[in-house]
Short mmCIF file of C-alpha atoms and ligand atoms in Angstrom, two decimals:
data_model
loop_
_atom_site.label_atom_id
_atom_site.label_comp_id
_atom_site.label_asym_id
_atom_site.label_seq_id
_atom_site.Cartn_x
_atom_site.Cartn_y
_atom_site.Cartn_z
CA MET I 1 0.00 -0.04 0.01
CA SER I 2 1.45 3.36 -0.95
CA ARG I 3 1.62 5.89 1.81
CA ALA I 4 -0.23 9.25 1.76
CA ARG I 5 1.91 12.37 1.69
CA LEU I 6 1.58 14.52 4.80
CA TYR I 7 2.79 18.08 4.57
CA LEU I 8 4.60 20.07 7.25
CA PHE I 9 4.15 23.78 7.55
CA ASP I 10 6.46 25.63 9.98
CA THR I 11 5.50 29.08 11.41
CA THR I 12 8.17 29.59 13.86
CA LEU I 13 9.20 32.80 12.07
CA ARG I 14 5.61 34.11 11.97
CA ASP I 15 3.41 32.82 14.73
CA GLY I 16 6.35 31.75 16.82
CA ALA I 17 7.70 35.37 16.60
CA GLN I 18 4.58 36.37 18.58
CA THR I 19 6.04 34.84 21.71
CA ASN I 20 6.60 37.14 24.57
CA GLY I 21 10.26 38.09 24.76
CA VAL I 22 11.11 36.83 21.24
CA ASP I 23 12.42 39.38 18.82
CA PHE I 24 14.14 37.80 15.80
CA THR I 25 16.70 39.79 13.86
CA LEU I 26 17.00 39.26 10.06
CA ALA I 27 20.10 37.19 10.68
CA ASP I 28 18.21 35.01 13.16
CA LYS I 29 15.36 34.60 10.62
CA ILE I 30 17.75 33.60 7.92
CA ALA I 31 19.49 31.08 10.16
CA ILE I 32 16.26 29.53 11.44
CA ALA I 33 14.91 29.27 7.86
CA ARG I 34 18.14 27.30 6.97
CA MET I 35 17.69 24.92 9.90
CA LEU I 36 14.07 24.29 8.87
CA ASP I 37 15.06 23.68 5.35
CA GLU I 38 17.75 21.21 6.47
CA LEU I 39 15.13 19.44 8.54
CA GLY I 40 12.93 19.01 5.51
CA VAL I 41 9.65 20.86 6.33
CA ASP I 42 7.56 21.69 3.25
CA TYR I 43 6.63 25.30 4.00
CA VAL I 44 8.57 27.92 5.95
CA GLU I 45 6.26 30.84 6.82
CA ALA I 46 8.79 33.60 7.23
CA GLY I 47 6.71 36.57 8.17
CA TYR I 48 4.39 39.29 7.19
CA PRO I 49 5.91 41.53 4.45
CA GLY I 50 5.04 45.07 4.89
CA ALA I 51 4.21 44.72 8.57
CA ASN I 52 7.73 45.44 9.97
CA PRO I 53 11.12 46.21 8.51
CA THR I 54 12.62 42.76 9.45
CA ASP I 55 9.95 40.77 7.64
CA THR I 56 9.99 43.16 4.74
CA SER I 57 13.73 42.74 4.28
CA PHE I 58 13.46 38.97 4.62
CA PHE I 59 11.20 39.01 1.61
CA ALA I 60 13.20 41.57 -0.35
CA GLU I 61 15.09 38.83 -2.05
CA ARG I 62 14.23 35.30 -3.05
CA ARG I 63 15.76 32.96 -0.50
CA PRO I 64 16.77 29.68 -2.20
CA ALA I 65 15.32 26.73 -0.31
CA ARG I 66 13.79 23.33 -0.77
CA ALA I 67 10.91 24.37 1.24
CA LYS I 68 8.31 26.78 -0.03
CA ILE I 69 9.08 30.14 1.47
CA THR I 70 5.57 31.56 2.49
CA ALA I 71 4.52 35.08 3.07
CA PHE I 72 1.70 35.73 5.51
CA GLY I 73 -0.87 38.48 5.19
CA MET I 74 -4.49 39.44 5.57
CA THR I 75 -7.17 39.16 2.96
CA ARG I 76 -8.09 42.47 1.32
CA ARG I 77 -9.64 45.09 3.56
CA PRO I 78 -13.44 45.64 3.34
CA GLY I 79 -14.51 48.52 1.09
CA ARG I 80 -11.25 48.26 -1.09
CA SER I 81 -10.67 46.40 -4.18
CA ALA I 82 -7.86 43.91 -4.17
CA SER I 83 -5.84 46.19 -6.62
CA ASN I 84 -6.29 49.14 -4.24
CA ASP I 85 -5.10 47.69 -0.96
CA PRO I 86 -1.47 48.54 -0.11
CA GLY I 87 -1.29 45.83 2.62
CA LEU I 88 -2.36 43.18 0.20
CA ALA I 89 0.04 44.56 -2.49
CA ALA I 90 3.04 44.14 -0.11
CA VAL I 91 2.16 40.47 0.44
CA LEU I 92 1.50 39.84 -3.31
CA ASP I 93 4.81 41.54 -4.28
CA ALA I 94 6.95 39.64 -1.79
CA GLN I 95 9.55 37.24 -3.08
CA ALA I 96 7.74 34.13 -1.93
CA ASP I 97 6.61 30.77 -3.26
CA ALA I 98 3.36 30.65 -1.38
CA ILE I 99 1.01 33.09 0.32
CA CYS I 100 -0.87 32.28 3.38
CA PHE I 101 -3.90 34.56 3.96
CA VAL I 102 -5.61 34.81 7.27
CA ALA I 103 -9.36 35.42 7.34
CA LYS I 104 -12.15 35.27 9.84
CA SER I 105 -14.43 32.34 9.71
CA TRP I 106 -16.56 32.94 12.87
CA ASP I 107 -19.66 34.98 11.95
CA TYR I 108 -19.53 36.72 15.44
CA HIS I 109 -15.93 37.97 14.67
CA VAL I 110 -17.02 39.13 11.26
CA ARG I 111 -19.78 41.26 12.66
CA VAL I 112 -18.17 42.44 15.91
CA ALA I 113 -14.40 42.67 15.26
CA LEU I 114 -14.40 43.43 11.50
CA GLU I 115 -17.82 45.17 11.43
CA LYS I 116 -18.47 43.88 7.93
CA THR I 117 -21.19 41.56 6.55
CA GLU I 118 -20.75 37.95 6.19
CA ALA I 119 -21.06 38.32 2.35
CA GLU I 120 -18.34 40.98 2.32
CA ASN I 121 -15.96 38.71 4.19
CA LEU I 122 -16.59 35.87 1.72
CA ALA I 123 -15.91 38.22 -1.15
CA SER I 124 -12.62 39.44 0.47
CA ILE I 125 -11.47 35.78 0.77
CA ARG I 126 -12.39 35.09 -2.87
CA ASP I 127 -10.76 38.25 -4.32
CA SER I 128 -7.56 37.77 -2.25
CA VAL I 129 -7.14 34.10 -3.32
CA ARG I 130 -7.84 35.09 -6.89
CA ALA I 131 -5.23 37.96 -6.79
CA ALA I 132 -2.55 35.71 -5.33
CA LYS I 133 -3.17 32.91 -7.95
CA ALA I 134 -2.93 35.56 -10.64
CA LYS I 135 0.56 36.39 -9.32
CA GLY I 136 1.47 32.78 -9.80
CA ARG I 137 1.66 31.94 -6.02
CA GLU I 138 0.45 28.89 -4.28
CA VAL I 139 -2.30 29.94 -1.90
CA LEU I 140 -3.22 28.91 1.63
CA LEU I 141 -6.01 30.35 3.75
CA ASP I 142 -5.82 30.22 7.50
CA CYS I 143 -9.40 30.10 8.71
CA GLU I 144 -9.01 32.01 12.08
CA HIS I 145 -11.21 30.78 14.99
CA PHE I 146 -12.43 27.95 12.74
CA PHE I 147 -13.41 25.52 15.50
CA ASP I 148 -15.16 28.08 17.65
CA GLY I 149 -16.85 29.52 14.60
CA TYR I 150 -17.91 26.10 13.35
CA LYS I 151 -19.43 25.31 16.75
CA ALA I 152 -21.48 28.63 16.62
CA ASN I 153 -22.32 28.61 12.89
CA PRO I 154 -21.08 25.58 10.99
CA ALA I 155 -22.60 26.69 7.67
CA TYR I 156 -20.74 30.02 7.70
CA ALA I 157 -17.39 28.63 8.82
CA LEU I 158 -17.63 26.07 6.14
CA ALA I 159 -18.67 28.65 3.61
CA CYS I 160 -15.44 30.64 4.30
CA ALA I 161 -13.31 27.46 3.83
CA LYS I 162 -15.24 26.55 0.67
CA ALA I 163 -14.87 30.07 -0.75
CA ALA I 164 -11.08 29.78 -0.69
CA PHE I 165 -11.08 26.15 -1.91
CA ASP I 166 -13.38 26.82 -4.80
CA GLU I 167 -11.31 29.85 -5.80
CA GLY I 168 -8.25 27.50 -6.13
CA ALA I 169 -6.45 27.75 -2.75
CA ARG I 170 -4.11 24.76 -2.44
CA TRP I 171 -4.74 24.47 1.33
CA VAL I 172 -7.54 25.55 3.64
CA VAL I 173 -6.10 25.63 7.12
CA LEU I 174 -8.41 25.05 10.18
CA CYS I 175 -7.08 27.15 12.99
CA ASP I 176 -7.78 26.62 16.78
CA THR I 177 -6.86 30.24 17.36
CA ASN I 178 -7.78 30.36 21.01
CA GLY I 179 -6.34 26.87 21.64
CA GLY I 180 -9.31 25.61 23.62
CA THR I 181 -10.70 22.89 21.36
CA LEU I 182 -10.18 19.39 22.53
CA PRO I 183 -8.93 16.39 20.46
CA HIS I 184 -12.32 14.67 20.05
CA GLU I 185 -13.94 17.84 18.90
CA VAL I 186 -11.05 18.46 16.45
CA GLU I 187 -11.49 14.97 15.09
CA LYS I 188 -15.26 15.29 14.73
CA ILE I 189 -15.20 18.78 13.11
CA VAL I 190 -12.29 17.94 10.66
CA GLY I 191 -14.13 14.79 9.69
CA GLU I 192 -17.26 16.80 8.79
CA VAL I 193 -15.25 19.43 6.92
CA CYS I 194 -13.53 16.64 4.85
CA GLN I 195 -17.02 15.68 3.44
CA HIS I 196 -17.00 19.01 1.70
CA ILE I 197 -13.37 19.74 0.92
CA PRO I 198 -10.95 16.75 0.21
CA GLY I 199 -8.68 16.12 3.23
CA ASP I 200 -5.52 16.53 1.12
CA HIS I 201 -6.41 20.15 0.95
CA ILE I 202 -7.06 20.64 4.66
CA GLY I 203 -4.48 21.75 7.20
CA ILE I 204 -4.52 22.03 11.00
CA HIS I 205 -3.15 24.93 13.02
CA ALA I 206 -3.36 24.16 16.70
CA HIS I 207 -2.42 26.20 19.78
CA ASN I 208 -1.43 24.62 23.15
CA ASP I 209 -3.74 26.21 25.56
CA THR I 210 -4.87 22.90 26.97
CA GLU I 211 -1.53 21.28 26.26
CA GLN I 212 -3.01 19.31 23.51
CA ALA I 213 -1.82 21.06 20.42
CA VAL I 214 0.16 18.01 19.38
CA ALA I 215 -2.76 15.68 20.16
CA ASN I 216 -5.12 18.08 18.28
CA SER I 217 -2.81 17.94 15.24
CA PHE I 218 -2.84 14.09 15.19
CA ALA I 219 -6.69 14.16 15.78
CA ALA I 220 -7.01 16.20 12.69
CA VAL I 221 -4.72 13.92 10.59
CA ARG I 222 -6.81 10.89 11.73
CA ALA I 223 -9.90 12.72 10.49
CA GLY I 224 -8.36 13.31 7.10
CA ALA I 225 -6.28 16.55 7.21
CA ARG I 226 -2.97 16.28 5.38
CA GLN I 227 -1.08 19.41 6.49
CA ILE I 228 0.14 20.11 9.97
CA GLN I 229 1.24 23.60 10.93
CA GLY I 230 3.46 24.12 14.01
CA THR I 231 6.73 25.60 15.26
CA LEU I 232 10.10 24.45 16.46
CA ASN I 233 9.93 23.65 20.21
CA GLY I 234 6.36 24.71 20.27
CA LEU I 235 7.33 28.42 20.24
CA GLY I 236 4.28 30.64 20.06
CA GLU I 237 2.22 33.21 21.96
CA ARG I 238 0.64 32.22 25.35
CA CYS I 239 1.20 28.54 25.75
CA GLY I 240 2.73 28.04 22.34
CA ASN I 241 1.83 26.32 18.96
CA ALA I 242 1.86 22.64 18.16
CA ASN I 243 5.48 21.38 18.65
CA LEU I 244 6.85 20.07 15.27
CA VAL I 245 9.82 18.72 17.25
CA SER I 246 7.48 16.30 18.90
CA ILE I 247 5.23 15.71 15.92
CA ILE I 248 7.99 14.83 13.42
CA PRO I 249 9.53 11.98 15.42
CA THR I 250 6.08 10.50 16.21
CA LEU I 251 5.20 10.60 12.53
CA LYS I 252 8.38 8.89 11.57
CA LEU I 253 8.85 6.45 14.43
CA LYS I 254 5.42 5.26 15.48
CA ALA I 255 4.13 2.46 13.24
CA GLU I 256 0.52 3.76 13.06
CA TYR I 257 1.75 6.96 11.32
CA ALA I 258 4.90 5.78 9.63
CA GLN I 259 3.09 2.96 7.68
CA GLN I 260 0.33 5.32 6.59
CA PHE I 261 2.15 8.61 5.90
CA GLU I 262 5.22 9.91 4.23
CA ILE I 263 6.76 13.26 5.15
CA GLY I 264 9.61 15.32 3.69
CA VAL I 265 11.84 14.74 6.75
CA SER I 266 14.48 12.03 5.91
CA ASP I 267 15.82 9.52 8.46
CA ALA I 268 19.18 11.26 8.31
CA ALA I 269 17.48 14.72 8.98
CA LEU I 270 15.49 13.15 11.85
CA GLY I 271 18.94 12.24 13.39
CA HIS I 272 19.65 16.07 13.47
CA ILE I 273 16.40 17.09 15.05
CA ALA I 274 17.76 17.38 18.68
CA ARG I 275 20.60 19.64 17.38
CA ILE I 276 18.14 21.77 15.47
CA ALA I 277 15.85 22.09 18.47
CA HIS I 278 18.83 23.21 20.64
CA GLY I 279 19.99 25.44 17.90
CA LEU I 280 16.80 27.51 18.19
CA ASP I 281 17.28 27.79 22.01
CA ASP I 282 20.75 29.06 21.30
CA ILE I 283 19.46 31.70 18.99
CA LEU I 284 16.86 32.70 21.63
CA ASN I 285 19.63 32.53 24.29
CA ARG I 286 17.47 30.18 26.33
CA ALA I 287 18.32 27.12 28.26
CA THR I 288 17.06 23.94 26.61
CA ASP I 289 14.06 22.12 28.05
CA ARG I 290 15.63 19.11 29.77
CA HIS I 291 12.29 17.33 29.80
CA ALA I 292 11.25 17.84 26.19
CA PRO I 293 9.98 14.77 24.52
CA TYR I 294 12.52 13.06 22.21
CA VAL I 295 15.14 15.81 22.28
CA GLY I 296 15.42 16.77 26.03
CA GLU I 297 18.53 15.92 27.94
CA SER I 298 16.47 13.81 30.23
CA ALA I 299 14.24 12.23 27.56
CA PHE I 300 16.35 9.02 27.66
CA ALA I 301 17.69 9.31 31.22
CA THR I 302 17.33 6.56 33.75
CA LYS I 303 18.10 6.88 37.43
CA ALA I 304 17.11 3.89 39.38
CA GLY I 305 19.76 1.07 39.41
CA ILE I 306 17.37 -1.75 38.60
CA HIS I 307 16.16 0.02 35.42
CA ALA I 308 19.68 0.85 34.46
CA SER I 309 20.97 -2.70 34.64
CA ALA I 310 17.97 -3.82 32.41
CA ILE I 311 18.76 -0.92 29.95
CA ILE I 312 22.37 -2.09 29.65
CA LYS I 313 21.16 -5.63 28.76
CA ASP I 314 18.60 -4.43 26.32
CA PRO I 315 17.81 -0.67 25.85
CA ALA I 316 14.31 -1.46 24.54
CA THR I 317 13.27 -2.55 27.99
CA TYR I 318 12.78 1.09 29.15
CA GLU I 319 12.94 3.18 25.91
CA HIS I 320 10.06 3.69 23.58
CA VAL I 321 12.36 4.60 20.68
CA ALA I 322 16.13 4.52 20.19
CA PRO I 323 17.54 7.85 21.19
CA GLU I 324 20.04 7.86 18.25
CA ARG I 325 17.09 8.11 15.79
CA VAL I 326 16.46 11.69 16.96
CA GLY I 327 20.07 12.61 17.68
CA ASN I 328 19.78 12.27 21.42
CA LYS I 329 21.68 9.93 23.72
CA ARG I 330 20.94 7.53 26.49
CA LYS I 331 21.92 8.81 29.86
CA LEU I 332 22.24 6.72 32.99
CA LEU I 333 22.18 9.04 35.83
CA VAL I 334 24.79 8.78 38.44
CA SER I 335 23.37 9.74 41.73
CA ASP I 336 23.16 8.51 45.26
CA GLN I 337 20.48 6.04 44.17
CA SER I 338 22.59 4.50 41.45
CA GLY I 339 24.20 1.20 41.56
CA ARG I 340 27.30 -0.09 40.06
CA SER I 341 25.72 -0.68 36.68
CA ASN I 342 24.96 3.04 36.17
CA LEU I 343 28.42 3.98 37.12
CA LEU I 344 30.06 1.39 34.80
CA ALA I 345 27.86 2.39 31.94
CA GLU I 346 28.48 6.02 32.41
CA LEU I 347 32.24 5.49 32.69
CA ASP I 348 32.05 3.39 29.50
CA ARG I 349 30.29 6.24 27.79
CA ILE I 350 33.00 8.74 28.64
CA GLY I 351 35.67 6.41 27.56
CA PHE I 352 37.08 4.62 30.74
CA ALA I 353 37.37 0.87 30.64
CA VAL I 354 37.10 -0.11 34.23
CA ASP I 355 36.67 -3.68 35.47
CA LYS I 356 33.54 -4.19 37.43
CA ASP I 357 35.59 -5.51 40.40
CA ASP I 358 38.06 -2.63 40.35
CA PRO I 359 38.22 -1.31 43.94
CA ARG I 360 38.38 2.26 42.57
CA LEU I 361 34.85 1.72 41.44
CA SER I 362 33.59 1.38 45.02
CA ARG I 363 35.58 4.46 46.01
CA LEU I 364 33.98 6.43 43.24
CA LEU I 365 30.53 5.33 44.20
CA ASP I 366 31.21 6.22 47.88
CA GLU I 367 32.59 9.60 46.84
CA VAL I 368 29.48 10.34 44.71
CA LYS I 369 27.24 9.30 47.51
CA GLU I 370 29.17 11.43 50.13
CA ARG I 371 29.17 14.49 47.90
CA GLU I 372 25.57 14.13 47.01
CA ALA I 373 24.69 14.01 50.68
CA ILE I 374 26.21 17.51 51.12
CA GLY I 375 24.33 18.89 48.06
CA PHE I 376 26.20 18.05 44.94
CA ALA I 377 23.92 16.87 42.10
CA TYR I 378 25.87 14.77 39.66
CA GLU I 379 22.93 13.60 37.62
CA ALA I 380 22.42 17.18 36.59
CA ALA I 381 26.14 17.89 36.11
CA ASP I 382 27.62 15.40 33.63
CA ALA I 383 30.91 17.31 33.32
CA SER I 384 31.60 17.57 37.06
CA PHE I 385 30.98 13.84 37.27
CA GLU I 386 33.42 13.13 34.53
CA LEU I 387 36.05 15.24 36.36
CA LEU I 388 35.36 13.52 39.56
CA ALA I 389 35.79 10.18 37.96
CA ARG I 390 38.93 11.22 36.04
CA ARG I 391 40.44 12.57 39.26
CA LEU I 392 39.81 9.34 41.17
CA LEU I 393 41.22 7.30 38.29
CA GLY I 394 44.27 9.74 38.23
CA LYS I 395 43.63 11.38 34.88
CA VAL I 396 43.25 15.13 35.30
CA PRO I 397 46.29 17.22 34.57
CA ARG I 398 46.95 20.11 36.87
CA TYR I 399 46.79 22.78 34.24
CA PHE I 400 46.86 25.83 36.52
CA ASP I 401 46.20 26.97 40.17
CA VAL I 402 44.18 29.80 41.25
CA GLU I 403 46.35 31.14 44.08
CA LYS I 404 43.74 33.73 45.11
CA PHE I 405 40.83 35.68 44.03
CA ASP I 406 39.07 38.73 45.28
CA VAL I 407 35.59 39.89 44.41
CA THR I 408 34.10 43.21 45.38
CA VAL I 409 30.54 44.60 45.01
CA GLU I 410 30.10 48.28 45.20
CA GLN I 411 26.97 50.35 45.09
CA ARG I 412 27.32 54.18 44.55
CA ILE I 413 25.59 57.03 42.96
CA SER I 414 26.81 57.51 39.34
CA ALA I 415 27.63 60.89 37.67
CA LYS I 416 24.15 60.89 36.23
CA GLY I 417 22.76 60.61 39.90
CA GLU I 418 21.59 57.01 39.45
CA ARG I 419 22.22 54.22 41.91
CA VAL I 420 24.44 51.75 40.32
CA THR I 421 26.01 48.42 41.53
CA VAL I 422 29.45 47.54 40.07
CA SER I 423 31.23 44.21 40.58
CA MET I 424 34.94 43.66 40.15
CA ALA I 425 37.13 40.57 40.41
CA VAL I 426 40.90 40.13 40.56
CA ALA I 427 42.30 36.55 40.14
CA LYS I 428 45.94 35.45 40.60
CA VAL I 429 46.51 32.31 38.54
CA LYS I 430 49.64 30.34 38.26
CA VAL I 431 50.35 28.49 35.00
CA GLY I 432 53.54 26.52 35.18
CA ASP I 433 56.13 28.99 36.49
CA GLU I 434 54.19 31.96 35.29
CA VAL I 435 51.99 34.06 37.55
CA LEU I 436 49.19 35.92 35.92
CA ILE I 437 46.99 38.54 37.48
CA SER I 438 43.72 39.55 35.68
CA ALA I 439 41.09 41.89 36.68
CA ALA I 440 37.53 42.30 35.26
CA GLU I 441 34.31 44.11 35.80
CA GLY I 442 31.06 42.29 35.49
CA ASN I 443 27.29 42.82 35.82
CA GLY I 444 27.42 40.70 38.96
CA PRO I 445 30.22 39.23 41.23
CA VAL I 446 30.01 35.76 39.54
CA ASN I 447 30.12 37.26 36.01
CA ALA I 448 33.19 39.36 37.08
CA LEU I 449 34.91 36.35 38.59
CA ASP I 450 34.24 34.36 35.42
CA LEU I 451 35.63 37.09 33.28
CA ALA I 452 38.69 37.52 35.39
CA LEU I 453 39.53 33.75 35.57
CA ARG I 454 39.20 33.30 31.80
CA LYS I 455 40.94 36.48 30.82
CA ASP I 456 44.43 35.14 30.89
CA LEU I 457 45.31 31.46 31.22
CA GLY I 458 48.67 31.91 29.56
CA LYS I 459 49.56 29.02 27.22
CA TYR I 460 46.07 27.55 27.69
CA GLN I 461 44.18 30.67 26.64
CA SER I 462 43.73 29.51 23.06
CA TYR I 463 42.04 26.28 24.22
CA ILE I 464 39.19 28.03 26.00
CA THR I 465 38.34 30.96 23.65
CA GLY I 466 35.22 29.15 22.40
CA LEU I 467 33.94 28.52 25.96
CA GLU I 468 30.76 30.31 26.84
CA LEU I 469 28.43 30.07 29.80
CA THR I 470 24.87 29.57 28.72
CA ASP I 471 22.95 29.19 32.01
CA TYR I 472 23.46 29.67 35.70
CA ARG I 473 21.15 28.15 38.31
CA VAL I 474 21.24 28.75 42.03
CA ARG I 475 19.47 26.66 44.61
CA ILE I 476 19.50 27.07 48.42
CA LEU I 477 19.39 23.70 50.12
CA ASN I 478 18.42 22.74 53.64
CA GLY I 479 17.21 26.25 54.52
CA GLY I 480 17.70 28.11 57.81
CA SER I 481 21.23 28.85 59.12
CA GLU I 482 22.50 25.49 57.87
CA ALA I 483 21.76 26.54 54.29
CA VAL I 484 24.19 25.60 51.53
CA THR I 485 24.06 26.97 48.06
CA ARG I 486 24.26 24.70 44.94
CA VAL I 487 25.23 26.33 41.77
CA LEU I 488 24.82 24.63 38.39
CA ILE I 489 26.49 26.19 35.36
CA GLU I 490 25.77 25.22 31.82
CA SER I 491 28.52 25.90 29.30
CA LYS I 492 28.98 25.33 25.56
CA ASP I 493 31.75 25.77 23.03
CA GLU I 494 32.46 26.31 19.44
CA THR I 495 31.54 22.80 18.49
CA GLY I 496 28.05 23.14 19.84
CA ASP I 497 28.58 20.78 22.75
CA HIS I 498 26.93 21.60 26.06
CA TRP I 499 27.90 20.44 29.52
CA THR I 500 26.98 21.19 33.06
CA THR I 501 29.14 21.57 36.22
CA VAL I 502 28.28 21.93 39.83
CA GLY I 503 29.58 23.60 42.97
CA VAL I 504 28.36 23.51 46.51
CA SER I 505 29.35 25.76 49.41
CA SER I 506 27.80 27.81 52.22
CA ASN I 507 29.08 30.79 50.10
CA ILE I 508 27.49 31.45 46.74
CA ILE I 509 30.69 32.89 45.28
CA ASP I 510 32.69 29.86 46.32
CA ALA I 511 30.00 27.41 44.89
CA SER I 512 30.12 29.43 41.69
CA PHE I 513 33.93 29.25 41.60
CA GLN I 514 33.93 25.51 41.89
CA ALA I 515 31.48 25.13 39.06
CA LEU I 516 33.46 27.67 36.92
CA MET I 517 36.64 25.77 37.57
CA ASP I 518 35.20 22.47 36.62
CA SER I 519 33.87 24.03 33.41
CA ILE I 520 37.28 25.43 32.38
CA VAL I 521 39.20 22.28 33.26
CA TYR I 522 36.56 20.19 31.45
CA LYS I 523 36.99 22.32 28.36
CA LEU I 524 40.87 22.10 28.55
CA ILE I 525 40.54 18.29 28.64
CA LYS I 526 38.04 18.28 25.85
CA SER I 527 40.21 20.54 23.66
CA GLY I 528 43.19 18.22 24.25
CA ALA I 529 45.29 20.88 26.10
CA PRO I 530 48.70 19.44 26.89
CA ALA I 531 49.31 18.88 30.57
ZN1 ZN E 601 -1.72 30.85 15.46
#
């Protein structure tokens, strides 16, 4: 049986850009469009030409891509002809392969928000589709509030969809704009629409307000829809859009969908989806979601010893898919609950062949347990664990010594009369016979210390230039006067690798210092710096 083609439409750059705190530059947009094209989505909706300078410049030139670069815009305004609407003209003139119009399909919105008649709205849909077709563009219509509209007035919602389809729109996209529709409702309504418009012309655009945007997308596909709209990492306003990073692996790895449907994402591209998902976080300067399905750092992590020993025998015992398929990796957490099997497997992963009866193994396990008892969290800090293991097995060179450091925080009134807080750090570092003293100012004491430590490491400086701190998390443990501080620092380097280090102390600067040092030493080892 031949499989049906299912199309993927990404709107990270348009709907995703509506997210609070997200402001893509032109360079960001170009980089994200490239990642999406590499992944193999069919459509990249890149923005709203004419609405803002970034989107307008994106469409100023034709961006070569496998995917169809899609411009988004409104249907013609009421009371204007299609040829006399500057907003529509900007969309029609954009260098795009396809145009996705948005139009109301809920009679209540047509009357109250648009203040036009139902007939005028239908005419505006028809005219806009016709104008875009005449420009040689593939046309899509996003039917805004389709599900709410259909519940209130099915005949009118359907008439809007039909108007676009009859005029030659390639796709009519049913939007759950408020995100409140439930999967069984989506399945029922899409099934009814498919009796009037063929399913291979129907798309679904789901929002995540009940955390069912992914489920709603699959419900629509089961009912006949053949295009899914979504975003990378579920980016989008409020609670986000349907997450393509969850949808794509499910379509490719779950037999029910994989046997029935074909998508433009190859097996090889699927193997890069974790990197692509994290690449978006990098552009947004956000920490990655550790618990994201398929691609999160914890998605294939196992803690308890009994599960871990089963996983080592046969991974399928506790994994629903193989992590390599999505570019992720299996992780056996080393923590105070873990047994020898976790530890051995983790050592094996980082490249230490240790015999299971090696006495150093018991020492390492004891050390991990002791340190976790005072607040260290090795399951969250892979790089600090690796250093601890290397130290116990005698394999960490002494690259440098921090002889002393000094951090000051000063609050004063600036020349402009504003109250400002300035942090400064001085570090005295010994590299071989060389003593190096560096000072740096930072936006906080930890930042200043980090800058001072990494400013001059003498002969090792070239090995750490690509090192960057991407996240810093502080947690106070125990509470009260006994409180200790745990600091987790996430770092990355020029190769795109991420790692996490941990420090624990009653003093936050000291805890941060430990985590910073681990990160630097880890990077030196990773870069092959000579001892
Ligand atoms: Zn939307």
